[in-house]
Amino acid sequence: MTSLEEGFTAAVEGLDLPDRDLADTVLAAIAQLPPVPVEDRRHRVRRPRRRTWAVAALMLAMASAAVMVVAPARQAVAQWLGIGATRIVIEPGAGTTRPVPSTVAPPSGPPTTGPGDDADAIPSLGLPGSIIDGPGRARTFRWPAGDRLPPLTDGAVGAQLTVRPADGEVVTKLVDPAVEIVFVEIPGRREPTMALWIGGEHERSAPGGSPELAQRVLVWVDSGIEYRLEADLDLAAVLALAAEIEPGTHLLPPG
Amino acid sequence: MTSSIDHRSDAALVAAARAGDRGAFAELVRRHQRSAVLAATFALGSATDADEVAQEAFVKAFAALGRFDQSAAFRPWLLRIVTNTARNRHRFARRQQRLMLRVASQVPVAGPAPEEVAGHRAEAEAMVRAINRLRVGDRLILSYRWYEQLTEAEIAVALGCPAGTVKSRLNRAMGRLRREIEQEVTG
């Protein structure tokens, strides 16, 4: 051992670190999760680079597997974790009975069930139709509605991705206990990337703004950037869309 | 009061946890908590919230256990999740606090002479100041090699970098630490 190494390890030993026992808290959190099923690593696939039917089918399988691997957590987990600068508050009646100004039109019909046996039904993002920069270095990408992307907002938008620095202002999601909140993993990532899926209408509240009615959304954070993907699709389909998104600061407007 | 020690290996605990034994995962938490909190501290640049990051990382690790390669070591994989979680914390960029040495609150009844204790403490403080000036990657790789005693292959997993680059990264980090220490000495 070199003197430099000795000095380093001695200093690290003396660091003032939090020393509370984490085991009980972690156990309480994972008690909300189902047992972890074993998944054969040979079945893992990388994020698809080219859209072929075979790859799309694999992606669908991955999306389904992700839902099974990290099955629904209860609201307590969502409250405990939060995601990036998004906070989850469980509030009875939020987004369902309380009148709030709506910036998002209600769904035009029953939610798309997502891909089933027919691979042709798998939605895909492709190039966005429009890009809108907002305050707080936020940028919103919109994809037009179509056969596989049901209308989300004004009938023209089928999917919407908003990215912003994850240290931005805190946005609160008020969610009724009846609304599904699922703790899931984005498929196809090298490292586990967890996301929160809010599977129904809820209220979105930002500081200084009026609460808005929001639709189903998948929120995750990767390398300091928060991603919010909205689409009127089921979870498996939205996860498949999320897997297409190449994370990175290139998505943000110049700072 | 007696305490029972779980002598099972990490691999055995991981296998048990995957089979639904959450007590086994709790043992993994206890066993690697210090390493996780330390990695979070180095990644965040301060100990503030390091335990929360470690806690969140353990939950993520549990959720991802089904994808964990059981032939690999658990700790490097966990440390990778910890540093990713730390990087994703939204307050990460705003932290300006520094690492702090634990302040001795008790005077030892027997042990080294006070001047010797003071000397050791001054050395440790100088080292911590030097560590504070290092970039995050340098702190982590030095900690993984010297404190955690990870192999180069394990460090590659923990840092998420090619195994062939670990040695050169380590050498560069050691060089930078030496320069920072020299700055402490020369003032």
XYZ file of C-alpha atoms in Angstrom:
442
model
C 0.000 0.000 0.000
C 1.419 3.383 -0.972
C 1.375 6.288 1.446
C -1.011 8.047 -0.915
C -3.366 5.074 -0.745
C -3.027 4.917 3.052
C -3.786 8.593 3.362
C -6.774 8.304 1.063
C -8.314 5.333 2.844
C -7.705 6.906 6.267
C -9.436 10.092 5.135
C -12.345 8.135 3.687
C -12.666 6.225 6.949
C -12.996 9.538 8.737
C -15.617 11.046 6.481
C -18.785 12.149 8.165
C -21.321 9.960 6.405
C -24.968 9.323 7.258
C -25.050 6.055 9.153
C -28.721 5.305 9.766
C -29.706 1.733 9.045
C -31.313 1.702 5.598
C -32.424 -1.914 5.610
C -35.798 -1.342 7.269
C -36.689 1.596 5.036
C -35.670 -0.277 1.911
C -37.649 -3.322 3.016
C -40.705 -1.153 3.617
C -40.418 0.249 0.109
C -39.874 -3.049 -1.649
C -42.708 -4.577 0.348
C -44.876 -2.621 -2.068
C -43.359 -4.513 -4.967
C -44.110 -8.074 -5.995
C -41.444 -10.778 -5.828
C -38.849 -10.349 -8.524
C -39.165 -13.057 -11.138
C -36.015 -14.372 -12.708
C -35.448 -13.255 -16.262
C -32.950 -15.030 -18.434
C -30.320 -12.528 -19.567
C -30.130 -14.247 -22.911
C -33.480 -12.682 -23.664
C -32.181 -9.157 -23.264
C -32.117 -7.010 -26.347
C -30.570 -3.666 -27.139
C -32.597 -0.654 -28.082
C -33.701 -1.049 -31.669
C -31.805 1.114 -34.127
C -33.829 0.243 -37.192
C -37.501 -0.300 -37.349
C -38.151 -3.690 -38.738
C -41.115 -5.812 -37.886
C -38.880 -8.330 -36.170
C -37.259 -5.682 -34.025
C -40.595 -4.115 -33.291
C -41.914 -7.456 -32.148
C -38.892 -7.897 -29.890
C -39.454 -4.445 -28.473
C -43.015 -5.324 -27.733
C -41.822 -8.414 -25.930
C -39.374 -6.312 -23.935
C -42.050 -3.818 -23.027
C -44.296 -6.575 -21.819
C -41.442 -8.175 -19.902
C -40.607 -4.901 -18.207
C -44.112 -4.594 -16.927
C -43.939 -8.083 -15.549
C -40.511 -7.728 -14.033
C -41.331 -4.568 -12.150
C -45.014 -4.989 -11.687
C -47.335 -2.409 -10.141
C -46.166 -0.616 -7.075
C -48.619 1.032 -4.796
C -49.055 4.717 -4.457
C -46.857 4.746 -1.379
C -43.847 3.912 -3.482
C -44.647 6.677 -5.908
C -44.968 9.150 -3.101
C -41.796 7.938 -1.524
C -39.721 8.179 -4.646
C -41.044 10.899 -6.889
C -39.235 11.258 -10.163
C -36.831 14.072 -10.935
C -38.562 17.366 -10.252
C -41.977 15.706 -10.360
C -43.738 15.000 -7.113
C -46.628 12.611 -6.743
C -49.383 13.401 -4.273
C -52.237 10.988 -3.834
C -55.406 12.973 -3.380
C -58.914 11.545 -3.626
C -60.877 13.201 -6.395
C -57.853 14.736 -8.090
C -58.390 14.982 -11.823
C -61.732 13.243 -11.705
C -64.396 15.172 -9.839
C -62.819 18.513 -9.207
C -63.411 21.075 -11.936
C -60.095 22.288 -13.214
C -59.241 24.247 -16.302
C -58.551 21.715 -18.952
C -55.757 22.235 -21.417
C -56.075 18.735 -22.692
C -59.159 17.412 -24.372
C -60.643 14.252 -22.890
C -59.823 11.044 -24.681
C -61.775 10.643 -27.855
C -62.613 7.047 -27.080
C -61.482 4.055 -25.175
C -57.729 3.924 -24.820
C -55.893 2.052 -27.489
C -55.104 -1.361 -26.177
C -51.656 -1.204 -27.691
C -50.033 -3.870 -29.721
C -51.607 -7.240 -29.579
C -50.925 -10.177 -31.815
C -50.640 -7.908 -34.809
C -47.196 -6.335 -35.001
C -48.601 -3.828 -37.452
C -50.386 -2.171 -34.540
C -47.160 -1.198 -32.791
C -46.892 2.596 -32.556
C -43.684 4.307 -33.450
C -42.531 7.874 -33.049
C -40.367 8.690 -36.018
C -39.561 12.345 -36.591
C -41.563 14.862 -34.529
C -43.988 17.112 -36.306
C -43.149 20.141 -34.201
C -40.735 21.277 -31.518
C -41.671 23.940 -29.003
C -39.304 25.524 -26.505
C -40.716 26.594 -23.163
C -39.545 28.262 -19.973
C -37.027 26.580 -17.743
C -35.106 25.148 -20.695
C -37.984 22.828 -21.459
C -38.515 21.530 -24.961
C -41.610 19.743 -26.208
C -41.618 17.405 -29.183
C -44.988 16.627 -30.743
C -45.885 13.819 -33.079
C -49.056 14.014 -35.153
C -51.985 11.771 -34.378
C -52.497 8.900 -36.715
C -53.722 5.375 -36.963
C -51.427 4.169 -34.231
C -51.273 7.367 -32.189
C -54.758 8.396 -31.079
C -55.377 12.124 -30.681
C -54.062 13.478 -27.446
C -54.697 17.184 -27.272
C -56.383 19.125 -30.007
C -56.902 16.252 -32.339
C -53.661 16.876 -34.164
C -51.200 15.649 -31.580
C -50.784 11.942 -30.978
C -47.793 11.895 -28.654
C -45.896 14.520 -26.791
C -42.481 14.357 -25.152
C -41.345 17.141 -22.859
C -37.740 17.226 -21.725
C -36.259 19.595 -19.198
C -33.368 19.684 -16.751
C -34.242 17.474 -13.813
C -33.250 20.242 -11.391
C -36.019 22.485 -12.684
C -38.974 23.750 -10.719
C -40.936 21.077 -8.945
C -44.142 20.012 -10.637
C -46.783 18.283 -8.559
C -49.017 15.544 -9.864
C -52.211 15.156 -7.881
C -53.509 11.678 -8.518
C -56.695 10.002 -7.389
C -56.064 6.719 -5.526
C -58.122 4.900 -8.149
C -55.743 5.895 -10.912
C -53.133 3.288 -11.732
C -49.602 4.238 -10.773
C -47.038 1.743 -11.928
C -43.330 1.688 -11.180
C -41.732 0.319 -14.345
C -38.427 -0.031 -16.092
C -37.728 1.458 -19.522
C -36.874 -1.515 -21.718
C -33.667 -1.856 -23.655
C -31.471 0.331 -21.440
C -28.023 -0.814 -20.370
C -28.622 0.394 -16.826
C -31.929 0.150 -14.988
C -33.947 3.257 -15.764
C -37.051 3.434 -13.662
C -40.107 5.389 -14.662
C -43.448 6.271 -13.139
C -46.541 5.612 -15.189
C -49.700 7.460 -14.257
C -52.385 5.569 -16.098
C -55.245 8.028 -16.001
C -56.433 11.581 -15.685
C -54.821 13.629 -12.956
C -53.977 17.203 -12.089
C -50.661 18.748 -12.958
C -49.667 21.749 -10.915
C -46.602 23.949 -11.427
C -45.613 26.860 -9.171
C -47.379 30.051 -10.167
C -49.654 28.315 -12.617
C -53.200 27.049 -12.568
C -53.706 23.321 -12.164
C -54.206 21.561 -15.439
C -55.962 18.357 -16.242
C -53.381 15.909 -17.509
C -53.707 12.555 -19.207
C -51.780 9.349 -18.831
C -48.071 9.987 -18.720
C -44.761 8.201 -18.289
C -42.104 10.175 -16.386
C -38.467 9.216 -16.003
C -35.076 10.780 -15.416
C -31.872 9.916 -17.185
C -28.553 11.676 -16.631
C -30.053 14.808 -15.148
C -32.827 15.211 -17.699
C -36.493 14.630 -16.971
C -38.610 13.067 -19.701
C -42.408 13.249 -19.751
C -44.061 11.196 -22.468
C -47.791 11.552 -23.013
C -49.784 9.341 -25.339
C -53.275 7.912 -25.214
C -51.953 4.367 -25.319
C -51.596 1.610 -22.794
C -48.456 1.178 -20.744
C -46.800 -1.448 -22.936
C -47.190 0.748 -25.995
C -45.904 3.863 -24.227
C -42.904 1.902 -22.943
C -42.178 0.839 -26.492
C -42.229 4.509 -27.514
C -39.990 5.443 -24.576
C -37.488 2.788 -25.645
C -37.123 4.584 -28.975
C -36.031 7.817 -27.346
C -32.284 8.301 -27.356
C -31.578 10.110 -24.069
C -29.132 12.976 -23.954
C -28.602 16.676 -23.570
C -28.946 17.115 -27.327
C -32.702 17.090 -26.753
C -32.583 20.214 -24.582
C -32.535 23.726 -26.003
C -29.173 25.492 -25.643
C -28.652 26.647 -22.063
C -28.260 -8.696 23.341
C -27.073 -11.025 20.642
C -26.960 -10.348 16.952
C -26.972 -13.008 14.303
C -24.520 -12.712 11.444
C -25.549 -13.958 8.052
C -22.550 -15.794 6.662
C -24.032 -16.436 3.253
C -22.128 -15.071 0.264
C -23.503 -12.184 -1.762
C -24.290 -14.626 -4.558
C -26.300 -16.801 -2.182
C -28.148 -13.764 -0.835
C -28.912 -12.538 -4.346
C -30.234 -15.964 -5.306
C -32.402 -16.051 -2.183
C -33.681 -12.527 -2.828
C -34.589 -13.445 -6.391
C -36.495 -16.394 -4.978
C -38.536 -14.020 -2.843
C -36.519 -13.896 0.396
C -36.623 -10.200 1.220
C -34.686 -10.806 4.414
C -31.807 -11.861 2.210
C -32.023 -8.561 0.361
C -32.087 -6.721 3.699
C -28.804 -8.428 4.528
C -27.368 -7.224 1.229
C -28.470 -3.705 2.147
C -26.763 -3.909 5.523
C -23.637 -5.417 4.026
C -23.207 -2.802 1.293
C -24.830 0.232 2.863
C -21.572 1.934 3.738
C -20.197 1.442 0.219
C -23.422 2.727 -1.320
C -23.556 5.816 0.883
C -19.894 6.548 0.231
C -20.311 6.236 -3.533
C -23.361 8.502 -3.356
C -21.386 10.992 -1.285
C -18.574 11.105 -3.821
C -21.005 11.330 -6.715
C -23.049 14.087 -5.097
C -20.047 15.954 -3.744
C -21.499 15.942 -0.258
C -22.955 13.587 2.283
C -26.239 15.470 2.298
C -28.937 13.173 0.954
C -26.380 10.435 0.276
C -28.388 8.013 2.373
C -31.550 8.848 0.428
C -29.747 8.202 -2.840
C -28.407 4.913 -1.505
C -31.885 3.961 -0.326
C -33.410 4.701 -3.718
C -30.625 2.785 -5.427
C -31.268 -0.284 -3.293
C -34.930 -0.226 -4.287
C -33.953 0.078 -7.949
C -31.486 -2.755 -7.522
C -34.175 -4.955 -6.032
C -36.520 -4.130 -8.878
C -33.796 -5.023 -11.378
C -32.565 -8.191 -9.634
C -34.224 -10.325 -12.288
C -31.792 -8.909 -14.839
C -28.715 -9.178 -12.650
C -26.080 -11.588 -13.957
C -25.652 -13.924 -11.007
C -22.173 -14.898 -12.092
C -21.042 -11.301 -11.533
C -20.259 -9.534 -8.275
C -23.159 -7.700 -6.672
C -21.349 -4.684 -5.251
C -19.960 -3.181 -8.503
C -23.400 -3.514 -10.089
C -24.990 -1.843 -7.081
C -22.421 0.974 -7.106
C -23.233 1.665 -10.744
C -26.905 2.048 -9.840
C -25.980 4.295 -6.912
C -23.938 6.694 -9.034
C -26.585 6.774 -11.755
C -29.201 7.551 -9.136
C -27.016 10.289 -7.673
C -26.526 11.792 -11.115
C -30.239 11.847 -11.630
C -31.057 13.669 -8.429
C -32.505 16.976 -9.398
C -30.605 18.890 -6.784
C -27.339 17.363 -7.929
C -26.095 20.377 -9.844
C -26.820 22.803 -7.061
C -24.803 21.173 -4.362
C -21.843 23.162 -3.224
C -21.151 21.447 0.078
C -17.936 19.660 0.598
C -17.010 16.388 2.171
C -16.688 16.777 5.901
C -14.581 14.859 8.320
C -16.295 13.427 11.322
C -15.568 15.619 14.341
C -14.301 13.614 17.262
C -16.666 14.320 20.123
C -14.970 12.197 22.725
C -11.512 12.480 24.136
C -9.953 9.029 24.241
C -9.082 7.818 27.730
C -6.075 5.973 26.395
C -4.464 6.014 23.000
C -2.222 8.201 20.929
C -0.957 11.438 22.368
C -3.098 14.491 21.557
C -0.446 15.947 19.298
C -0.350 12.686 17.355
C -4.135 12.716 16.992
C -3.992 16.325 15.832
C -1.320 15.427 13.308
C -3.391 12.594 11.871
C -6.406 14.814 11.741
C -4.540 17.567 9.913
C -3.301 15.014 7.385
C -6.827 13.680 6.885
C -8.209 17.185 6.481
C -5.606 17.967 3.860
C -6.463 14.770 2.026
C -10.189 15.575 2.146
C -9.537 19.062 0.764
C -7.572 17.455 -2.047
C -10.355 14.916 -2.689
C -12.863 17.759 -2.733
C -11.018 19.341 -5.626
C -10.995 16.157 -7.674
C -13.602 15.514 -10.310
C -16.299 12.992 -9.476
C -14.862 10.245 -11.671
C -11.469 10.535 -10.001
C -12.955 10.309 -6.519
C -14.982 7.279 -7.453
C -12.224 5.323 -9.152
C -9.767 5.952 -6.336
C -12.364 4.957 -3.785
C -13.298 1.818 -5.716
C -9.665 0.737 -6.029
C -8.243 1.724 -2.682
C -11.140 1.707 -0.290
C -13.518 -0.810 -1.824
C -10.629 -2.960 -3.116
C -12.458 -3.715 -6.347
C -10.645 -5.408 -9.208
C -10.174 -3.545 -12.472
C -12.959 -5.581 -14.052
C -15.276 -4.722 -11.172
C -14.328 -1.050 -11.387
C -15.259 -1.132 -15.063
C -18.708 -2.414 -14.114
C -19.104 0.148 -11.343
C -18.057 3.038 -13.581
C -19.730 1.719 -16.718
C -16.531 2.075 -18.732
C -14.474 -0.336 -20.846
C -12.279 -2.590 -18.705
C -9.257 -1.696 -20.804
C -9.460 1.940 -19.747
C -9.541 1.401 -15.992
C -5.789 1.285 -15.466
C -5.155 4.515 -17.358
C -8.075 6.240 -15.648
C -6.712 5.128 -12.303
C -3.242 6.395 -13.101
C -4.598 9.747 -14.203
C -6.706 10.033 -11.061
C -3.707 9.194 -8.881
C -1.664 11.803 -10.710
C -4.296 14.446 -10.150
C -4.596 13.527 -6.483
C -0.808 13.803 -6.102
C -0.901 17.259 -7.646
C -3.674 18.316 -5.301
C -1.712 16.978 -2.345
C 1.352 18.881 -3.523
C -0.760 21.998 -3.589
C -1.721 21.321 0.019
C 1.931 20.956 0.959
C 3.201 23.965 -0.933
C 0.235 26.089 0.022
